[in-house]
Coordinates of N, CA and C and ligand atoms in Angstrom, one line a residue:
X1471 N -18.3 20.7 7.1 CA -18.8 19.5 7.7 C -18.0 19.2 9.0
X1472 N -18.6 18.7 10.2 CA -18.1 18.9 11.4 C -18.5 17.4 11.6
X1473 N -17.8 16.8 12.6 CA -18.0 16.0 13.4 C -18.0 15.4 15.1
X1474 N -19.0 17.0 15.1 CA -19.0 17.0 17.0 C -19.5 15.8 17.8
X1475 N -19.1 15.6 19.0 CA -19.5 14.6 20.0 C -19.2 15.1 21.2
X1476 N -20.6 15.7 22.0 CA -21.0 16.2 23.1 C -20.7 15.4 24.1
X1477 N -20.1 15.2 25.2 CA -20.3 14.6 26.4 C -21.1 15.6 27.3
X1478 N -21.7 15.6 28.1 CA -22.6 16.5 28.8 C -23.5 15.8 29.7
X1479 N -23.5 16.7 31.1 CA -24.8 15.8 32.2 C -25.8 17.1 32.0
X1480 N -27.0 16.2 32.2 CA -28.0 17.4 32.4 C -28.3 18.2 33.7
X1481 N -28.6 19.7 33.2 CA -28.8 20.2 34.6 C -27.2 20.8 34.7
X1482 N -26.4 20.7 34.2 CA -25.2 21.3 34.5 C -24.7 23.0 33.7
X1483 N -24.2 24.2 34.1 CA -24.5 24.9 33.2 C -23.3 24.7 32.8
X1484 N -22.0 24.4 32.7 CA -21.0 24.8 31.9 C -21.7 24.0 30.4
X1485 N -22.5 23.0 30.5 CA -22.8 21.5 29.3 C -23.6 22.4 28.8
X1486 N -24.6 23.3 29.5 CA -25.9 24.1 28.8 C -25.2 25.3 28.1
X1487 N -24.3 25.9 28.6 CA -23.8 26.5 27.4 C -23.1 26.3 26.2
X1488 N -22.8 25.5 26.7 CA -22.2 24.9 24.9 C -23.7 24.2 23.9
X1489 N -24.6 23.7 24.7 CA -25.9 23.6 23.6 C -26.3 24.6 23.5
X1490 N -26.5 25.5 24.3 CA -26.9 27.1 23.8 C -25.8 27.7 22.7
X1491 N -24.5 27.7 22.8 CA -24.1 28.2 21.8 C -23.9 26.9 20.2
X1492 N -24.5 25.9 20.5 CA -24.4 25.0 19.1 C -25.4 25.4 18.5
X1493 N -26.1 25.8 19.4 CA -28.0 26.2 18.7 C -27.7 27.6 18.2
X1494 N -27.4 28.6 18.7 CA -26.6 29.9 18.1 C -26.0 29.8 16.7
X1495 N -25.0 28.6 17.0 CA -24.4 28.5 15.9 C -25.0 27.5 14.8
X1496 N -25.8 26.9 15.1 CA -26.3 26.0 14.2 C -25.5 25.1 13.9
X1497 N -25.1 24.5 14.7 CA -24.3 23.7 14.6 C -25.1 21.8 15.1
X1498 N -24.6 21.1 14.4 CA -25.2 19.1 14.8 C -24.2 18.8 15.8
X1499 N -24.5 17.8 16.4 CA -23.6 17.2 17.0 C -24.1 15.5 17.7
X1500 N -23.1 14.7 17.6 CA -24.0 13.5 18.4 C -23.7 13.9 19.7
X1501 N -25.0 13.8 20.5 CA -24.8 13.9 22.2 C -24.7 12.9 22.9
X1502 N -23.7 12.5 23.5 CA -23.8 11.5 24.7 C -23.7 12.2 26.0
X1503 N -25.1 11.8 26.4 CA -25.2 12.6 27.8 C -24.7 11.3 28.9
X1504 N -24.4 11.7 30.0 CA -24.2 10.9 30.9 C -24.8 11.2 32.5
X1505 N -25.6 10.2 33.3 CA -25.9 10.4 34.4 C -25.3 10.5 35.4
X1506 N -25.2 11.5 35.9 CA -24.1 12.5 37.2 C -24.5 11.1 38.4
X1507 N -25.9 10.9 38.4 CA -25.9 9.7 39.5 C -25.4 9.0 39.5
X1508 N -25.3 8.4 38.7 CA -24.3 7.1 38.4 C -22.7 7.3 38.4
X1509 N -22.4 8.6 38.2 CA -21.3 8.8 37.7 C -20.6 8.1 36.7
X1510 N -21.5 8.0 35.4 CA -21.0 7.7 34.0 C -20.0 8.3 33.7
X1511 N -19.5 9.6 34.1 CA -18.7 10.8 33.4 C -17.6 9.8 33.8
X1512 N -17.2 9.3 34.6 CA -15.9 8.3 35.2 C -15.8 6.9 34.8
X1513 N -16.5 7.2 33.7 CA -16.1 5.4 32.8 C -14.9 5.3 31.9
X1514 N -14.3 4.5 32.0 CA -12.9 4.6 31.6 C -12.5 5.1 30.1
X1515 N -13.3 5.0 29.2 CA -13.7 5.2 27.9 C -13.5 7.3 28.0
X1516 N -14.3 7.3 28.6 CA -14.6 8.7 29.0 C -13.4 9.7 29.6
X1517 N -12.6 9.1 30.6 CA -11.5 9.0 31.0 C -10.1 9.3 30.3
X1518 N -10.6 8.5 29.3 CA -9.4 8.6 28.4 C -9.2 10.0 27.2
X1519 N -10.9 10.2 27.3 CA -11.2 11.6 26.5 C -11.1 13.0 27.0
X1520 N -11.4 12.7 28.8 CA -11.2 14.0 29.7 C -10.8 13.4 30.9
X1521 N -9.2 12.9 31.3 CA -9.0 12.3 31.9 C -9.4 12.9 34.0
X1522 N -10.1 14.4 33.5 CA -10.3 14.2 35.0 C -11.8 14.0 35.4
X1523 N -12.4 13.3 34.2 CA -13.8 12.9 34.1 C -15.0 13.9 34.1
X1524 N -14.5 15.2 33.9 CA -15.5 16.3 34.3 C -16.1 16.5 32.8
X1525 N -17.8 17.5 32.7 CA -17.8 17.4 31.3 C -18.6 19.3 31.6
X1526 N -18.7 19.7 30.3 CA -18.4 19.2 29.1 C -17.8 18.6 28.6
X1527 N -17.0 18.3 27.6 CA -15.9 18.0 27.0 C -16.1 17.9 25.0
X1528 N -15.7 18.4 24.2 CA -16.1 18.3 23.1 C -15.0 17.5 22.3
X1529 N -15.2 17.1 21.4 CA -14.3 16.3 20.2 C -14.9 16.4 19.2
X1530 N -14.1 16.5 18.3 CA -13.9 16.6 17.0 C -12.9 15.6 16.0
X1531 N -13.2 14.9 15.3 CA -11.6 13.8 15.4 C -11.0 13.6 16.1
X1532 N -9.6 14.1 16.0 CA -8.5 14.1 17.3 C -8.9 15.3 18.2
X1533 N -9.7 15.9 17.5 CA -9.4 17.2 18.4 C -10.6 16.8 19.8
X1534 N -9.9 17.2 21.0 CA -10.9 17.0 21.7 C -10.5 18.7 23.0
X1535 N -11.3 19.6 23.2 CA -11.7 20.5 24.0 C -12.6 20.4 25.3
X1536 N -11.8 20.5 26.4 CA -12.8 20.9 27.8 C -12.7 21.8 28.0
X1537 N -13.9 22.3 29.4 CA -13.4 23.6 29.7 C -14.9 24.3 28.8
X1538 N -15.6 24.9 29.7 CA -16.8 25.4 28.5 C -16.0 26.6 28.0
X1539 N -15.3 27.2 28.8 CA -14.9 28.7 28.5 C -13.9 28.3 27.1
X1540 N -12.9 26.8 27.3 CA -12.0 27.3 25.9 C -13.7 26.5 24.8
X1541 N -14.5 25.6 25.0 CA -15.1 25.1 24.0 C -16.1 26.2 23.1
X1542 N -16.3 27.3 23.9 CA -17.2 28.6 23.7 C -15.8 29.2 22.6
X1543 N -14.8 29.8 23.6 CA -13.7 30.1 22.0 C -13.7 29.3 21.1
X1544 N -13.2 27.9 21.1 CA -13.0 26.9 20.1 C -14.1 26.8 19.1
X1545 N -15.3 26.9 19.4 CA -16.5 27.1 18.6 C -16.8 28.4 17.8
X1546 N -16.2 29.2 18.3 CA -16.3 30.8 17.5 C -15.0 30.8 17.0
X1547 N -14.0 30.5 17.5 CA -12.6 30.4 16.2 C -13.2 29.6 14.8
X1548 N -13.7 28.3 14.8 CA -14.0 27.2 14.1 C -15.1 27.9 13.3
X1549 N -16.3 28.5 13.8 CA -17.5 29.0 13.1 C -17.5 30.5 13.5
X1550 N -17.2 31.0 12.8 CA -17.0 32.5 13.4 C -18.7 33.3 13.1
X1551 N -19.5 32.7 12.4 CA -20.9 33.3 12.3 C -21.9 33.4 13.4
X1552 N -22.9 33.3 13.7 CA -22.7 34.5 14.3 C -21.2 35.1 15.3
X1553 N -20.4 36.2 15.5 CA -19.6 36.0 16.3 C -20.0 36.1 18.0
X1554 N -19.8 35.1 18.6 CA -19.8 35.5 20.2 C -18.8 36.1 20.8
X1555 N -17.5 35.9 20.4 CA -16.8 37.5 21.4 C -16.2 38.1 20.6
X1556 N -17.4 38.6 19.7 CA -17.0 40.1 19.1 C -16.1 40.3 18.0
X1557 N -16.4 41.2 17.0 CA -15.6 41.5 16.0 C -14.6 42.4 16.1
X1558 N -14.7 43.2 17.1 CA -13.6 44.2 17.5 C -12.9 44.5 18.8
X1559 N -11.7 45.0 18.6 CA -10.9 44.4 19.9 C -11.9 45.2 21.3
X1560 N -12.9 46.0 21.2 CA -13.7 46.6 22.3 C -14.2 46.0 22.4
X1561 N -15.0 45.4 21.5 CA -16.1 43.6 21.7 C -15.5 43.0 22.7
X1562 N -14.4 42.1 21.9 CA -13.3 41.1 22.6 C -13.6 41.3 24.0
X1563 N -12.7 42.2 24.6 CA -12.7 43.2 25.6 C -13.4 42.7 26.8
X1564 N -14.6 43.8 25.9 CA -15.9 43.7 26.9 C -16.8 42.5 27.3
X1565 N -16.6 41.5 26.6 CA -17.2 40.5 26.3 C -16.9 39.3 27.5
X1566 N -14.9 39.3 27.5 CA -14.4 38.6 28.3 C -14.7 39.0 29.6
X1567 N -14.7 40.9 30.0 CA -14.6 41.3 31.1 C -15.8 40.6 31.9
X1568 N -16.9 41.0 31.2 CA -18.1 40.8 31.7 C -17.9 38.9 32.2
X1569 N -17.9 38.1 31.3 CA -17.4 36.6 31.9 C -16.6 36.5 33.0
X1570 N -15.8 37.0 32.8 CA -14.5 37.3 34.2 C -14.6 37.5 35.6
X1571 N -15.9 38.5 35.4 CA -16.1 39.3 36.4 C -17.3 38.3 36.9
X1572 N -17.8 38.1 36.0 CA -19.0 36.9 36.7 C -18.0 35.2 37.3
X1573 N -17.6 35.1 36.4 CA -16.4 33.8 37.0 C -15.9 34.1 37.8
X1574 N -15.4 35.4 38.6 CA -14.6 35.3 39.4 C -15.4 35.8 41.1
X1575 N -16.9 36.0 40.8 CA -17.4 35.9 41.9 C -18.9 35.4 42.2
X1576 N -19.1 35.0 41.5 CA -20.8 34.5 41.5 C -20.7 32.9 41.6
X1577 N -20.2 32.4 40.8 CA -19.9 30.5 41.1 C -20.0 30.0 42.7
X1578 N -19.3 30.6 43.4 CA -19.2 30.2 44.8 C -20.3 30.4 45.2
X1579 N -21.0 31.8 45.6 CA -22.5 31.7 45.8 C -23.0 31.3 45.6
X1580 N -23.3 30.6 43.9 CA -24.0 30.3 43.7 C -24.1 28.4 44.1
X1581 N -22.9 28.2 44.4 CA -22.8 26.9 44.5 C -23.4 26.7 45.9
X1582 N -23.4 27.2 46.8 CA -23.3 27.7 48.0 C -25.3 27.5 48.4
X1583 N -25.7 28.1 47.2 CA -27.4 27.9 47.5 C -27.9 26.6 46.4
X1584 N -27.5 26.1 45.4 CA -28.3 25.3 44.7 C -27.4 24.1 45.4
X1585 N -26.1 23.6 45.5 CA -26.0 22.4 46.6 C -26.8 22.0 47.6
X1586 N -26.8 22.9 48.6 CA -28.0 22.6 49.8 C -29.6 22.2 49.1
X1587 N -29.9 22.7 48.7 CA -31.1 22.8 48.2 C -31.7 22.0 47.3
X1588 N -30.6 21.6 46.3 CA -30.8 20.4 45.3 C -30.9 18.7 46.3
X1589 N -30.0 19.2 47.3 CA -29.7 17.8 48.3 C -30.8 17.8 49.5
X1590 N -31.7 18.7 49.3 CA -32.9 19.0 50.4 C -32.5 19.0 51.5
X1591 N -31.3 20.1 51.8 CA -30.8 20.2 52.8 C -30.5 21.9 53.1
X1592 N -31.8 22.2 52.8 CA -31.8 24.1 52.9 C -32.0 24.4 54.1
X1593 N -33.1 23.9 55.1 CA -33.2 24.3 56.5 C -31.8 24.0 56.9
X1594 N -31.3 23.0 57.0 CA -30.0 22.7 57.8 C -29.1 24.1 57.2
X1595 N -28.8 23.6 56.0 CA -27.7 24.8 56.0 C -28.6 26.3 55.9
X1596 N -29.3 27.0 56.7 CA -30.0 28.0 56.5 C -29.0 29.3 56.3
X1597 N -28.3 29.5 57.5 CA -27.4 30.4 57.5 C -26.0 30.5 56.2
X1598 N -25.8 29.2 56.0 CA -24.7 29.4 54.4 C -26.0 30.1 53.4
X1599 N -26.9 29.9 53.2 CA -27.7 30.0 52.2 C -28.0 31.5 52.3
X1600 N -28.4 32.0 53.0 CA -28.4 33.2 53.4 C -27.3 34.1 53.1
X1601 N -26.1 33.6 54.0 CA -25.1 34.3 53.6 C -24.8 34.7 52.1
X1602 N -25.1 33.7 51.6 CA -24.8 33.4 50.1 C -25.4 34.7 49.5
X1603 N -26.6 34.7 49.8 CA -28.1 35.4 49.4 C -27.4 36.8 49.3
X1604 N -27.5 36.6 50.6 CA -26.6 38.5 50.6 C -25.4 39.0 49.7
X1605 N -24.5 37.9 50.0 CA -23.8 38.2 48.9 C -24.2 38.3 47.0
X1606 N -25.3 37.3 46.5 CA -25.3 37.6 45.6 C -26.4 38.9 45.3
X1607 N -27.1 39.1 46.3 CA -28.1 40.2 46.1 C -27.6 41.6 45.3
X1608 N -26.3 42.5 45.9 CA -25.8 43.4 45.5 C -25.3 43.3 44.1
X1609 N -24.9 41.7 43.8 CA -23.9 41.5 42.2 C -25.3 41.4 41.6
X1610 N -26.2 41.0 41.6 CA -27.5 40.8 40.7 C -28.2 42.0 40.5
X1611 N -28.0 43.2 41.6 CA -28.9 44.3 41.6 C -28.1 44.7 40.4
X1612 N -26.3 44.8 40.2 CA -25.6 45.9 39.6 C -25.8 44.9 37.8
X1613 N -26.0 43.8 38.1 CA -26.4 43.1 36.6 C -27.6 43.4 36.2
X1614 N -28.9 44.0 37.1 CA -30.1 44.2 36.7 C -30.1 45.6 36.3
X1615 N -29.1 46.1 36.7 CA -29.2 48.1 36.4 C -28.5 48.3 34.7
X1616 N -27.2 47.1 35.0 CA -26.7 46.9 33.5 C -27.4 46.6 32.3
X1617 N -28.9 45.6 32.5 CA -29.5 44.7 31.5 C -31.0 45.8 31.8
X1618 N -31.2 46.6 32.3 CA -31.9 48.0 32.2 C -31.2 48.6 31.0
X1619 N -30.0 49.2 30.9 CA -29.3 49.9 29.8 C -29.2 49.7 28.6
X1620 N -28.9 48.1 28.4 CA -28.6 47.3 27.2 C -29.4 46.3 27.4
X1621 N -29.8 45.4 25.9 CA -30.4 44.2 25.9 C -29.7 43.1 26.0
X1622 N -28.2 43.2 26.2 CA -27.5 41.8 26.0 C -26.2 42.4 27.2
X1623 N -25.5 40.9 27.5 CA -24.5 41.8 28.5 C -23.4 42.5 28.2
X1624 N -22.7 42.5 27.0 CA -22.2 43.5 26.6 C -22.3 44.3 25.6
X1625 N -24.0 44.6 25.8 CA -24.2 45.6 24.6 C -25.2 45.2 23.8
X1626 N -25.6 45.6 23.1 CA -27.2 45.3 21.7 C -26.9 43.7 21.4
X1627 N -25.7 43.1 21.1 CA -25.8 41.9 20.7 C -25.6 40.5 21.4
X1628 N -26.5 39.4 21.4 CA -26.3 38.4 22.3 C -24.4 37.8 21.5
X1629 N -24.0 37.5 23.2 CA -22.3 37.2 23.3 C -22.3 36.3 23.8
X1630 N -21.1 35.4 23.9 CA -20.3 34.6 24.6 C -20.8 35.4 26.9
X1631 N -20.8 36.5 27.0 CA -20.9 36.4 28.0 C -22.6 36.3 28.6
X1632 N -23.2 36.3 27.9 CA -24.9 36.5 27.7 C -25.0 34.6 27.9
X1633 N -24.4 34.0 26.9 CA -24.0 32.2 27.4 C -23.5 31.7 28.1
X1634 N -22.9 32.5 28.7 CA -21.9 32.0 29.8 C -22.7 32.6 31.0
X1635 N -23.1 33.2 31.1 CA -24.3 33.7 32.8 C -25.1 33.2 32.7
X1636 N -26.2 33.1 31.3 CA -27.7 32.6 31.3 C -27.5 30.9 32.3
X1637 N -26.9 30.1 32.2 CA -27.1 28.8 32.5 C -26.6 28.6 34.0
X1638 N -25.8 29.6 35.0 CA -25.6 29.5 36.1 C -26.7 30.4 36.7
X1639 N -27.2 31.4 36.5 CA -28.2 32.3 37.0 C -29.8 31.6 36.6
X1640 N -29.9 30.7 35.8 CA -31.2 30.0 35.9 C -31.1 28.8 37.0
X1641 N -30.0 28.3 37.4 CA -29.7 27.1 38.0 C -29.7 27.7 39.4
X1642 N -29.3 28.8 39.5 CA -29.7 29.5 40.9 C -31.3 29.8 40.7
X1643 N -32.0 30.4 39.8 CA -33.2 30.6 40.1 C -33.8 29.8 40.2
X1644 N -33.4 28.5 39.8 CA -34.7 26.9 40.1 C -34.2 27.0 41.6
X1645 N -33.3 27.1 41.9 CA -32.8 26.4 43.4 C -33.3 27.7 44.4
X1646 N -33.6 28.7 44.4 CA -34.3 29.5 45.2 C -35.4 29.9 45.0
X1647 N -36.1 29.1 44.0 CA -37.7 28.9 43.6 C -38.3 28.0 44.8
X1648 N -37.6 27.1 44.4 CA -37.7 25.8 45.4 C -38.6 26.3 46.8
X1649 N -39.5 25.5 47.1 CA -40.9 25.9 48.6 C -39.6 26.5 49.8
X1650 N -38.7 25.1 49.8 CA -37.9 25.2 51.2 C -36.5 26.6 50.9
X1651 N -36.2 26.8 49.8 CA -35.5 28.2 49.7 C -36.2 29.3 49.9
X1652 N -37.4 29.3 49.1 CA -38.3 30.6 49.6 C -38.9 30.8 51.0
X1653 N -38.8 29.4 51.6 CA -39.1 29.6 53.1 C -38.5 30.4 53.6
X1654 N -37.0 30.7 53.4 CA -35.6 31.1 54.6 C -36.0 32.8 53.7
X1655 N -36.8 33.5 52.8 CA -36.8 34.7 52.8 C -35.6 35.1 52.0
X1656 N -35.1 34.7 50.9 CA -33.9 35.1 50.1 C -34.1 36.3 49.3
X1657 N -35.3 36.8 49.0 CA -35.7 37.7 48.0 C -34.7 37.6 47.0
X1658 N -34.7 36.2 46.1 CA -33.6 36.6 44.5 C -35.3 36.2 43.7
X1659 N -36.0 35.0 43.8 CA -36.6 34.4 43.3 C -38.3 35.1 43.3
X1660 N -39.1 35.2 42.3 CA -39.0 35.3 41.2 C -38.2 35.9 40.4
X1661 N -37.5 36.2 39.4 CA -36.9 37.0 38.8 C -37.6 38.8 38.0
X1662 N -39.1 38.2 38.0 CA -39.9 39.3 37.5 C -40.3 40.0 38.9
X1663 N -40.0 39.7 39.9 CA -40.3 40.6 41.0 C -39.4 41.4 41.6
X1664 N -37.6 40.8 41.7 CA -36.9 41.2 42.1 C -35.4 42.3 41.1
X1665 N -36.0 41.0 40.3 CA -34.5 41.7 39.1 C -35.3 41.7 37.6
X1666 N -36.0 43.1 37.4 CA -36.8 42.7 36.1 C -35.9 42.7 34.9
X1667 N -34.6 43.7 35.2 CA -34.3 43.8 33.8 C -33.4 42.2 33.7
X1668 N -33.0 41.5 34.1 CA -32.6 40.2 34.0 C -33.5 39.3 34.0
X1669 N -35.1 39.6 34.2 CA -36.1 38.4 33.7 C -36.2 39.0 32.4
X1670 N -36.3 40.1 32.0 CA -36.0 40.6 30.2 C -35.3 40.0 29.3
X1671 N -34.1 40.1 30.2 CA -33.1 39.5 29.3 C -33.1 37.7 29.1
X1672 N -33.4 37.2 30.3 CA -33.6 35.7 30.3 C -34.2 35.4 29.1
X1673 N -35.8 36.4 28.8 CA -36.7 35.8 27.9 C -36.0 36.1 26.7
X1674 N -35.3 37.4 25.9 CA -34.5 37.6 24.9 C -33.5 35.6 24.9
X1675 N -33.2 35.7 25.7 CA -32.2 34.1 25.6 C -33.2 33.1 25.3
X1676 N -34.0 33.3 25.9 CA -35.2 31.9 25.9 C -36.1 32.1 24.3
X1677 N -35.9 33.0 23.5 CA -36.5 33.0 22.4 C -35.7 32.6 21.1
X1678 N -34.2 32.4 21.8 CA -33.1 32.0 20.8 C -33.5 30.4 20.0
X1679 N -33.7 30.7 18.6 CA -34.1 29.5 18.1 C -33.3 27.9 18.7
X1680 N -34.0 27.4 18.6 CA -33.1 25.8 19.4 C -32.9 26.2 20.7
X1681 N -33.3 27.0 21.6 CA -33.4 27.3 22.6 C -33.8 25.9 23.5
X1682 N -35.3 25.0 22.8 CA -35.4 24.2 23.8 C -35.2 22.8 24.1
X1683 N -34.0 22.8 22.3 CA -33.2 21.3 22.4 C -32.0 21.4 23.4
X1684 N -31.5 22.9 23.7 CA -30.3 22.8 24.8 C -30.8 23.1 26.0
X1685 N -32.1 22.9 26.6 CA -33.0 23.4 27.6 C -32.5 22.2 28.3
X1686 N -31.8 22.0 30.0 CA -32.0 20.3 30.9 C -33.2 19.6 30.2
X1687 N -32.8 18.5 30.2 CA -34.1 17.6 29.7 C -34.9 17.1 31.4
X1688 N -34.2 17.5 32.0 CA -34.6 16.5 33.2 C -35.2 17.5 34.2
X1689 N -35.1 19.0 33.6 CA -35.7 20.1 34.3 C -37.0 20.2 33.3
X1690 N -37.6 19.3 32.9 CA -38.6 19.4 31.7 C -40.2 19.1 33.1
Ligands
GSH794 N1 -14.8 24.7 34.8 C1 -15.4 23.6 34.2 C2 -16.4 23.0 35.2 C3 -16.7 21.6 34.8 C4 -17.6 20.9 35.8 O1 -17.4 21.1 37.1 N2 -18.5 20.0 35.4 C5 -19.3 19.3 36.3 C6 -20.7 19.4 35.9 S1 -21.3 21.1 36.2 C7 -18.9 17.9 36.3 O2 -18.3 17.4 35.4 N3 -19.4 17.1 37.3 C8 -19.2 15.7 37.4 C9 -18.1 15.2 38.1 O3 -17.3 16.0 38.7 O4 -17.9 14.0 38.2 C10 -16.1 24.1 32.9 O5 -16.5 25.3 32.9 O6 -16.3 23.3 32.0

């Protein structure tokens, strides 16, 4: 018996992975979502639970976890069924590398094109967005050659790193779906045109039961 309590904005991926992995896990929770417009996440209440107001943020009694990356561990230490990083120290491993390697270069780009574009300000910044583009073009091709090979990103079984990409790489594909991103010629968007074996894998994630209680509500 658990007693989770979600803080989470919608539309955010670090918050969409942690509902993707409660749904994995089968796990309840009460959710209090809060509106980024308003900046609810900075209400003093909230403050006091993640005092730099950012969310996710989970709690459990006393216990309270930010950070999707430690709440994704803290979730698989706590419920280890299905496991997301793996039963063996080459799982572990691979599992982390693969998150790592995506954390430590794709966030920037990607922030780079769904900021402008979400703030309808894609013509203006045309050239950062572009830039961006290029840069993520080559990391997306060598993730599409990888998810060609295997159905999951580290291997036959959906992981911790398969949760951890799905929800920044769909947040980039709404944002260069978009009329005014497709105007500037980015070639990422559609995903079935450009990167099939990662619109494969998307659907493998999008068939995950509870899939479309942790879907944005506001991307509905
Ligand atoms: N590295 C953090 C990032 C958390 C983060 O930046 N959350 C954003 C939503 S995507 C947020 O709280 N924004 C609201 C704010 O900064 O007030 C994680 O993975 O949990």
């Amino acid at each position: 018996m658990n007693g989770y309590e979600l803080f989470w904005i919608s539309g955010s991926p670090p918050c969409w992975r942690i509902m993707l992995a409660m749904e994995v896990k089968g796990l309840d929770y009460v959710s209090t979502r809060f509106d980024n417009a308003k900046g609810e996440q900075k209400n003093p209440e909230f403050l006091k639970i993640n005092p730099s107001g950012h969310v996710p943020a989970l709690r459990n009694a006393d216990t309270v976890v930010c950070e999707s990356l430690a709440i994704l561990a803290y979730l698989d230490a706590a419920h280890p069924e299905p496991p997301l990083f793996g039963e063996t120290a080459d799982e572990t491993g691979a599992i982390w590398q693969q998150i790592l390697q995506f954390d430590s270069a794709m966030p920037g780009p990607i922030r780079a094109i769904t900021r402008p574009v979400f703030r309808g300000r894609a013509a203006e910044q045309a050239d950062t967005i572009r830039e961006a583009a290029d840069t993520l073009r080559p990391q997306l091709t060598a993730l599409n050659a990888q998810l060609e090979a295997t159905a999951y990103l580290a291997g036959d079984t959906l992981s911790a790193a398969d949760i951890a990409l799905y929800p920044p790489l769909m947040q980039l594909m709404r944002a260069a779906g978009r009329d005014d991103a497709q105007a500037l010629d980015l070639n990422l968007s559609p995903l079935t045109d450009h990167f099939a074996g990662i619109a494969r894998w998307s659907e493998r994630i999008e068939a995950i039961p509870g899939y479309d209680r942790a879907y944005p509500p506001h991307w509905k």
